[in-house]
Amino acid sequence: QKEVEQNSGPLSVPEGAIASLNCTYSDRGSQSFFWYRQYSGKSPELIMFIYSNGDKEDGRFTAQLNKASQYVSLLIRDSQPSDSATYLCATENQGGKLIFGQGTELSVKP
Amino acid sequence: NAGVTQTPKFQVLKTGQSMTLQCAQDMNHNSMYWYRQDPGMGLRLIYYSASEGTTDKGEVPNGYNVSRLNKREFSLRLESAAPSQTSVYFCASRKASGQETQYFGPGTRLLVL
C-alpha cells in the first residue's frame, strides 16, 4: 500500500461546479497535510495546508481533514477552466519528510 | 528574491555519462530536497538535507549523490546515467521540518539515451 493514495483521474467537472479531490494516507503519525497544484510543465505550488481535524477555507478552496479515517480532501467551489491542473496531496511524516500522492488530474470544462 | 533556482532547464545525456544538477535558494531556508517526477508516480524523494552539513537518503537514492555545498546550494550528481533516470527533477527548500511548506524550483528535464 502506498503511503499516500489519490485517484489519478482525470476528474472532469463543468465550469461553476464543485470539484472534490480526495486523498488517503497510511501513516497515523502524520501531522501536516498539504495540497499542491501543478500545471502541465510547471513546478508544484502550494494551495492549502491543514494541521487540525475539520475544515479550513481559503477563498474558493476548502481543505477537510479527518485523522480518524485517515483522509484529507480538497473542495474547489465555482470551478474555473484555469483550475484545470494536477492536484498533489502530501503528508509530512514524523521524520519531517513530505510524502506525495501520485496526483489527481482535474479538467474543468467551459 | 529569485526563490529556488535550478540549472540546467533541460539536458540530454548518453548512457554512462555523468552530470550535476545545481540548485540554489535565496530564502535562508535550512532544509533542501531533491525529487524526481515520473508519469503516474507523483513526486519521489531522492535525497534531502535537513540543515547545512547534513544529507540523508529518501525513497529512491540509488544512482545519485548529493552535496550540500553551503546553506544556499544543494547539488545532485548522476555518476553514470541510465535510461531509467530519464525524468523531471525538482529541487525544493523549506525553512525547517515541521514549518510551513516547501517551495519548488522550476525543474530540470533530463533525457538519458
PDB file of N, CA and C in Angstrom, chain B residues 23-99:
ATOM      1  N   CYS B  23      21.187  23.482  -7.694  1.00  0.00           N
ATOM      2  CA  CYS B  23      20.019  24.095  -7.066  1.00  0.00           C
ATOM      3  C   CYS B  23      20.506  25.135  -6.068  1.00  0.00           C
ATOM      4  N   ALA B  24      19.849  26.292  -6.056  1.00  0.00           N
ATOM      5  CA  ALA B  24      20.182  27.325  -5.087  1.00  0.00           C
ATOM      6  C   ALA B  24      18.906  28.011  -4.625  1.00  0.00           C
ATOM      7  N   GLN B  25      18.905  28.438  -3.353  1.00  0.00           N
ATOM      8  CA  GLN B  25      17.745  29.174  -2.819  1.00  0.00           C
ATOM      9  C   GLN B  25      18.257  30.402  -2.073  1.00  0.00           C
ATOM     10  N   ASP B  26      17.473  31.471  -2.154  1.00  0.00           N
ATOM     11  CA  ASP B  26      17.866  32.715  -1.502  1.00  0.00           C
ATOM     12  C   ASP B  26      16.881  33.106  -0.404  1.00  0.00           C
ATOM     13  N   MET B  27      16.212  32.128   0.180  1.00  0.00           N
ATOM     14  CA  MET B  27      15.214  32.395   1.210  1.00  0.00           C
ATOM     15  C   MET B  27      15.727  32.079   2.614  1.00  0.00           C
ATOM     16  N   ASN B  28      17.022  31.785   2.721  1.00  0.00           N
ATOM     17  CA  ASN B  28      17.637  31.464   4.004  1.00  0.00           C
ATOM     18  C   ASN B  28      16.993  30.228   4.659  1.00  0.00           C
ATOM     19  N   HIS B  29      16.574  29.292   3.804  1.00  0.00           N
ATOM     20  CA  HIS B  29      15.959  28.063   4.298  1.00  0.00           C
ATOM     21  C   HIS B  29      17.011  27.076   4.763  1.00  0.00           C
ATOM     22  N   ASN B  30      16.653  26.315   5.780  1.00  0.00           N
ATOM     23  CA  ASN B  30      17.581  25.324   6.315  1.00  0.00           C
ATOM     24  C   ASN B  30      17.534  24.006   5.547  1.00  0.00           C
ATOM     25  N   SER B  31      16.332  23.598   5.141  1.00  0.00           N
ATOM     26  CA  SER B  31      16.157  22.267   4.546  1.00  0.00           C
ATOM     27  C   SER B  31      16.033  22.363   3.038  1.00  0.00           C
ATOM     28  N   MET B  32      16.662  21.409   2.364  1.00  0.00           N
ATOM     29  CA  MET B  32      16.583  21.359   0.912  1.00  0.00           C
ATOM     30  C   MET B  32      16.370  19.913   0.462  1.00  0.00           C
ATOM     31  N   TYR B  33      15.733  19.753  -0.689  1.00  0.00           N
ATOM     32  CA  TYR B  33      15.274  18.437  -1.136  1.00  0.00           C
ATOM     33  C   TYR B  33      15.474  18.278  -2.637  1.00  0.00           C
ATOM     34  N   TRP B  34      15.687  17.037  -3.051  1.00  0.00           N
ATOM     35  CA  TRP B  34      15.672  16.682  -4.461  1.00  0.00           C
ATOM     36  C   TRP B  34      14.612  15.605  -4.686  1.00  0.00           C
ATOM     37  N   TYR B  35      13.741  15.861  -5.673  1.00  0.00           N
ATOM     38  CA  TYR B  35      12.696  14.915  -6.069  1.00  0.00           C
ATOM     39  C   TYR B  35      12.854  14.587  -7.544  1.00  0.00           C
ATOM     40  N   ARG B  36      12.305  13.446  -7.915  1.00  0.00           N
ATOM     41  CA  ARG B  36      12.092  13.146  -9.326  1.00  0.00           C
ATOM     42  C   ARG B  36      10.601  12.898  -9.531  1.00  0.00           C
ATOM     43  N   GLN B  37      10.130  13.260 -10.712  1.00  0.00           N
ATOM     44  CA  GLN B  37       8.718  13.077 -11.030  1.00  0.00           C
ATOM     45  C   GLN B  37       8.598  12.334 -12.347  1.00  0.00           C
ATOM     46  N   ASP B  38       7.938  11.210 -12.306  1.00  0.00           N
ATOM     47  CA  ASP B  38       7.690  10.392 -13.475  1.00  0.00           C
ATOM     48  C   ASP B  38       6.180  10.260 -13.664  1.00  0.00           C
ATOM     49  N   PRO B  39       5.724  10.079 -14.897  1.00  0.00           N
ATOM     50  CA  PRO B  39       4.281   9.986 -15.156  1.00  0.00           C
ATOM     51  C   PRO B  39       3.612   8.935 -14.281  1.00  0.00           C
ATOM     52  N   GLY B  40       2.540   9.320 -13.607  1.00  0.00           N
ATOM     53  CA  GLY B  40       1.782   8.386 -12.783  1.00  0.00           C
ATOM     54  C   GLY B  40       2.428   8.021 -11.462  1.00  0.00           C
ATOM     55  N   MET B  41       3.600   8.607 -11.171  1.00  0.00           N
ATOM     56  CA  MET B  41       4.317   8.220  -9.945  1.00  0.00           C
ATOM     57  C   MET B  41       4.352   9.330  -8.908  1.00  0.00           C
ATOM     58  N   GLY B  42       3.865  10.492  -9.224  1.00  0.00           N
ATOM     59  CA  GLY B  42       3.958  11.585  -8.264  1.00  0.00           C
ATOM     60  C   GLY B  42       5.399  12.016  -8.074  1.00  0.00           C
ATOM     61  N   LEU B  43       5.654  12.687  -6.975  1.00  0.00           N
ATOM     62  CA  LEU B  43       6.998  13.150  -6.640  1.00  0.00           C
ATOM     63  C   LEU B  43       7.631  12.156  -5.677  1.00  0.00           C
ATOM     64  N   ARG B  44       8.823  11.718  -6.007  1.00  0.00           N
ATOM     65  CA  ARG B  44       9.525  10.784  -5.127  1.00  0.00           C
ATOM     66  C   ARG B  44      10.818  11.427  -4.636  1.00  0.00           C
ATOM     67  N   LEU B  45      11.041  11.347  -3.342  1.00  0.00           N
ATOM     68  CA  LEU B  45      12.195  11.989  -2.727  1.00  0.00           C
ATOM     69  C   LEU B  45      13.460  11.178  -2.998  1.00  0.00           C
ATOM     70  N   ILE B  46      14.490  11.857  -3.504  1.00  0.00           N
ATOM     71  CA  ILE B  46      15.760  11.192  -3.792  1.00  0.00           C
ATOM     72  C   ILE B  46      16.701  11.344  -2.591  1.00  0.00           C
ATOM     73  N   TYR B  47      16.988  12.572  -2.247  1.00  0.00           N
ATOM     74  CA  TYR B  47      17.826  12.912  -1.105  1.00  0.00           C
ATOM     75  C   TYR B  47      17.308  14.204  -0.499  1.00  0.00           C
ATOM     76  N   TYR B  48      17.636  14.420   0.757  1.00  0.00           N
ATOM     77  CA  TYR B  48      17.319  15.692   1.366  1.00  0.00           C
ATOM     78  C   TYR B  48      18.417  16.083   2.337  1.00  0.00           C
ATOM     79  N   SER B  49      18.398  17.364   2.679  1.00  0.00           N
ATOM     80  CA  SER B  49      19.364  17.921   3.612  1.00  0.00           C
ATOM     81  C   SER B  49      18.586  18.753   4.625  1.00  0.00           C
ATOM     82  N   ALA B  50      18.497  18.246   5.842  1.00  0.00           N
ATOM     83  CA  ALA B  50      17.709  18.935   6.862  1.00  0.00           C
ATOM     84  C   ALA B  50      18.362  20.255   7.266  1.00  0.00           C
ATOM     85  N   SER B  51      19.672  20.308   7.188  1.00  0.00           N
ATOM     86  CA  SER B  51      20.390  21.532   7.526  1.00  0.00           C
ATOM     87  C   SER B  51      21.761  21.472   6.877  1.00  0.00           C
ATOM     88  N   GLU B  52      22.435  22.600   6.856  1.00  0.00           N
ATOM     89  CA  GLU B  52      23.763  22.666   6.256  1.00  0.00           C
ATOM     90  C   GLU B  52      24.676  21.636   6.919  1.00  0.00           C
ATOM     91  N   GLY B  53      25.365  20.857   6.092  1.00  0.00           N
ATOM     92  CA  GLY B  53      26.289  19.874   6.624  1.00  0.00           C
ATOM     93  C   GLY B  53      25.705  18.487   6.813  1.00  0.00           C
ATOM     94  N   THR B  54      24.394  18.334   6.577  1.00  0.00           N
ATOM     95  CA  THR B  54      23.776  17.013   6.719  1.00  0.00           C
ATOM     96  C   THR B  54      23.036  16.644   5.442  1.00  0.00           C
ATOM     97  N   THR B  55      23.084  15.376   5.086  1.00  0.00           N
ATOM     98  CA  THR B  55      22.293  14.857   3.979  1.00  0.00           C
ATOM     99  C   THR B  55      21.776  13.485   4.372  1.00  0.00           C
ATOM    100  N   ASP B  56      20.670  13.095   3.758  1.00  0.00           N
ATOM    101  CA  ASP B  56      20.092  11.790   4.087  1.00  0.00           C
ATOM    102  C   ASP B  56      19.337  11.259   2.870  1.00  0.00           C
ATOM    103  N   LYS B  57      19.238   9.933   2.797  1.00  0.00           N
ATOM    104  CA  LYS B  57      18.579   9.302   1.669  1.00  0.00           C
ATOM    105  C   LYS B  57      17.070   9.423   1.781  1.00  0.00           C
ATOM    106  N   GLY B  58      16.447   9.512   0.613  1.00  0.00           N
ATOM    107  CA  GLY B  58      14.997   9.480   0.551  1.00  0.00           C
ATOM    108  C   GLY B  58      14.520   8.133   0.071  1.00  0.00           C
ATOM    109  N   GLU B  59      13.472   8.162  -0.725  1.00  0.00           N
ATOM    110  CA  GLU B  59      12.821   6.926  -1.184  1.00  0.00           C
ATOM    111  C   GLU B  59      13.596   6.232  -2.304  1.00  0.00           C
ATOM    112  N   VAL B  60      14.229   7.006  -3.203  1.00  0.00           N
ATOM    113  CA  VAL B  60      14.875   6.442  -4.397  1.00  0.00           C
ATOM    114  C   VAL B  60      16.286   6.995  -4.586  1.00  0.00           C
ATOM    115  N   PRO B  61      17.241   6.694  -3.676  1.00  0.00           N
ATOM    116  CA  PRO B  61      18.572   7.306  -3.758  1.00  0.00           C
ATOM    117  C   PRO B  61      19.566   6.619  -4.700  1.00  0.00           C
ATOM    118  N   ASN B  62      19.257   5.386  -5.113  1.00  0.00           N
ATOM    119  CA  ASN B  62      20.254   4.625  -5.880  1.00  0.00           C
ATOM    120  C   ASN B  62      20.590   5.307  -7.195  1.00  0.00           C
ATOM    121  N   GLY B  63      21.897   5.443  -7.461  1.00  0.00           N
ATOM    122  CA  GLY B  63      22.358   6.055  -8.700  1.00  0.00           C
ATOM    123  C   GLY B  63      22.612   7.547  -8.578  1.00  0.00           C
ATOM    124  N   TYR B  64      22.398   8.096  -7.395  1.00  0.00           N
ATOM    125  CA  TYR B  64      22.554   9.528  -7.171  1.00  0.00           C
ATOM    126  C   TYR B  64      23.453   9.802  -5.976  1.00  0.00           C
ATOM    127  N   ASN B  65      24.099  10.970  -6.016  1.00  0.00           N
ATOM    128  CA  ASN B  65      24.798  11.502  -4.858  1.00  0.00           C
ATOM    129  C   ASN B  65      24.447  12.983  -4.731  1.00  0.00           C
ATOM    130  N   VAL B  66      24.610  13.505  -3.521  1.00  0.00           N
ATOM    131  CA  VAL B  66      24.284  14.907  -3.299  1.00  0.00           C
ATOM    132  C   VAL B  66      25.403  15.581  -2.524  1.00  0.00           C
ATOM    133  N   SER B  67      25.421  16.907  -2.640  1.00  0.00           N
ATOM    134  CA  SER B  67      26.351  17.724  -1.859  1.00  0.00           C
ATOM    135  C   SER B  67      25.609  18.963  -1.394  1.00  0.00           C
ATOM    136  N   ARG B  68      25.641  19.200  -0.070  1.00  0.00           N
ATOM    137  CA  ARG B  68      25.109  20.475   0.436  1.00  0.00           C
ATOM    138  C   ARG B  68      26.314  21.386   0.563  1.00  0.00           C
ATOM    139  N   LEU B  69      26.524  22.181  -0.452  1.00  0.00           N
ATOM    140  CA  LEU B  69      27.742  22.963  -0.579  1.00  0.00           C
ATOM    141  C   LEU B  69      27.807  24.058   0.490  1.00  0.00           C
ATOM    142  N   ASN B  70      26.694  24.651   0.775  1.00  0.00           N
ATOM    143  CA  ASN B  70      26.548  25.680   1.809  1.00  0.00           C
ATOM    144  C   ASN B  70      25.057  25.790   2.083  1.00  0.00           C
ATOM    145  N   LYS B  71      24.659  26.791   2.833  1.00  0.00           N
ATOM    146  CA  LYS B  71      23.230  26.868   3.175  1.00  0.00           C
ATOM    147  C   LYS B  71      22.381  27.106   1.926  1.00  0.00           C
ATOM    148  N   ARG B  72      22.901  27.776   0.943  1.00  0.00           N
ATOM    149  CA  ARG B  72      22.128  28.141  -0.242  1.00  0.00           C
ATOM    150  C   ARG B  72      22.045  27.033  -1.285  1.00  0.00           C
ATOM    151  N   GLU B  73      23.084  26.208  -1.398  1.00  0.00           N
ATOM    152  CA  GLU B  73      23.208  25.355  -2.565  1.00  0.00           C
ATOM    153  C   GLU B  73      23.177  23.860  -2.224  1.00  0.00           C
ATOM    154  N   PHE B  74      22.468  23.112  -3.068  1.00  0.00           N
ATOM    155  CA  PHE B  74      22.319  21.663  -2.877  1.00  0.00           C
ATOM    156  C   PHE B  74      22.352  21.032  -4.261  1.00  0.00           C
ATOM    157  N   SER B  75      23.397  20.273  -4.554  1.00  0.00           N
ATOM    158  CA  SER B  75      23.547  19.722  -5.896  1.00  0.00           C
ATOM    159  C   SER B  75      23.276  18.224  -5.909  1.00  0.00           C
ATOM    160  N   LEU B  76      22.830  17.756  -7.063  1.00  0.00           N
ATOM    161  CA  LEU B  76      22.531  16.334  -7.273  1.00  0.00           C
ATOM    162  C   LEU B  76      23.398  15.822  -8.404  1.00  0.00           C
ATOM    163  N   ARG B  77      24.126  14.750  -8.164  1.00  0.00           N
ATOM    164  CA  ARG B  77      25.038  14.221  -9.173  1.00  0.00           C
ATOM    165  C   ARG B  77      24.625  12.829  -9.611  1.00  0.00           C
ATOM    166  N   LEU B  78      24.633  12.646 -10.926  1.00  0.00           N
ATOM    167  CA  LEU B  78      24.462  11.332 -11.532  1.00  0.00           C
ATOM    168  C   LEU B  78      25.834  10.892 -12.014  1.00  0.00           C
ATOM    169  N   GLU B  79      26.394   9.873 -11.422  1.00  0.00           N
ATOM    170  CA  GLU B  79      27.761   9.451 -11.763  1.00  0.00           C
ATOM    171  C   GLU B  79      27.806   8.708 -13.090  1.00  0.00           C
ATOM    172  N   SER B  80      26.829   7.866 -13.340  1.00  0.00           N
ATOM    173  CA  SER B  80      26.783   7.084 -14.571  1.00  0.00           C
ATOM    174  C   SER B  80      25.317   6.959 -14.976  1.00  0.00           C
ATOM    175  N   ALA B  81      24.886   7.881 -15.819  1.00  0.00           N
ATOM    176  CA  ALA B  81      23.460   7.985 -16.131  1.00  0.00           C
ATOM    177  C   ALA B  81      22.923   6.727 -16.823  1.00  0.00           C
ATOM    178  N   ALA B  82      21.688   6.397 -16.472  1.00  0.00           N
ATOM    179  CA  ALA B  82      20.989   5.258 -17.071  1.00  0.00           C
ATOM    180  C   ALA B  82      19.649   5.731 -17.627  1.00  0.00           C
ATOM    181  N   PRO B  83      19.114   5.066 -18.655  1.00  0.00           N
ATOM    182  CA  PRO B  83      17.817   5.482 -19.209  1.00  0.00           C
ATOM    183  C   PRO B  83      16.714   5.559 -18.151  1.00  0.00           C
ATOM    184  N   SER B  84      16.806   4.741 -17.090  1.00  0.00           N
ATOM    185  CA  SER B  84      15.790   4.768 -16.015  1.00  0.00           C
ATOM    186  C   SER B  84      15.815   6.079 -15.235  1.00  0.00           C
ATOM    187  N   GLN B  85      16.855   6.870 -15.433  1.00  0.00           N
ATOM    188  CA  GLN B  85      16.948   8.155 -14.747  1.00  0.00           C
ATOM    189  C   GLN B  85      16.361   9.302 -15.576  1.00  0.00           C
ATOM    190  N   THR B  86      15.820   8.971 -16.732  1.00  0.00           N
ATOM    191  CA  THR B  86      15.064   9.955 -17.506  1.00  0.00           C
ATOM    192  C   THR B  86      13.865  10.383 -16.687  1.00  0.00           C
ATOM    193  N   SER B  87      13.773  11.677 -16.406  1.00  0.00           N
ATOM    194  CA  SER B  87      12.738  12.148 -15.501  1.00  0.00           C
ATOM    195  C   SER B  87      12.773  13.676 -15.463  1.00  0.00           C
ATOM    196  N   VAL B  88      11.851  14.242 -14.698  1.00  0.00           N
ATOM    197  CA  VAL B  88      11.911  15.662 -14.358  1.00  0.00           C
ATOM    198  C   VAL B  88      12.363  15.748 -12.902  1.00  0.00           C
ATOM    199  N   TYR B  89      13.377  16.544 -12.661  1.00  0.00           N
ATOM    200  CA  TYR B  89      13.948  16.663 -11.327  1.00  0.00           C
ATOM    201  C   TYR B  89      13.589  18.030 -10.739  1.00  0.00           C
ATOM    202  N   PHE B  90      13.055  18.000  -9.534  1.00  0.00           N
ATOM    203  CA  PHE B  90      12.703  19.229  -8.836  1.00  0.00           C
ATOM    204  C   PHE B  90      13.517  19.348  -7.561  1.00  0.00           C
ATOM    205  N   CYS B  91      14.026  20.538  -7.359  1.00  0.00           N
ATOM    206  CA  CYS B  91      14.653  20.890  -6.093  1.00  0.00           C
ATOM    207  C   CYS B  91      13.637  21.690  -5.283  1.00  0.00           C
ATOM    208  N   ALA B  92      13.673  21.550  -3.979  1.00  0.00           N
ATOM    209  CA  ALA B  92      12.757  22.301  -3.127  1.00  0.00           C
ATOM    210  C   ALA B  92      13.492  22.727  -1.874  1.00  0.00           C
ATOM    211  N   SER B  93      13.002  23.776  -1.240  1.00  0.00           N
ATOM    212  CA  SER B  93      13.575  24.191   0.031  1.00  0.00           C
ATOM    213  C   SER B  93      12.461  24.528   1.007  1.00  0.00           C
ATOM    214  N   ARG B  94      12.827  24.509   2.271  1.00  0.00           N
ATOM    215  CA  ARG B  94      11.853  24.740   3.331  1.00  0.00           C
ATOM    216  C   ARG B  94      12.586  25.364   4.499  1.00  0.00           C
ATOM    217  N   LYS B  95      11.875  26.199   5.262  1.00  0.00           N
ATOM    218  CA  LYS B  95      12.525  26.861   6.383  1.00  0.00           C
ATOM    219  C   LYS B  95      13.111  25.818   7.330  1.00  0.00           C
ATOM    220  N   ALA B  96      12.301  24.811   7.690  1.00  0.00           N
ATOM    221  CA  ALA B  96      12.756  23.712   8.544  1.00  0.00           C
ATOM    222  C   ALA B  96      11.653  22.679   8.543  1.00  0.00           C
ATOM    223  N   SER B  97      11.990  21.480   8.970  1.00  0.00           N
ATOM    224  CA  SER B  97      10.965  20.450   9.091  1.00  0.00           C
ATOM    225  C   SER B  97       9.872  20.916  10.026  1.00  0.00           C
ATOM    226  N   GLY B  98       8.651  20.603   9.676  1.00  0.00           N
ATOM    227  CA  GLY B  98       7.524  20.967  10.520  1.00  0.00           C
ATOM    228  C   GLY B  98       7.134  22.420  10.433  1.00  0.00           C
ATOM    229  N   GLN B  99       7.758  23.169   9.549  1.00  0.00           N
ATOM    230  CA  GLN B  99       7.439  24.587   9.430  1.00  0.00           C
ATOM    231  C   GLN B  99       7.051  24.914   8.003  1.00  0.00           C
TER     232      GLN B  99
END
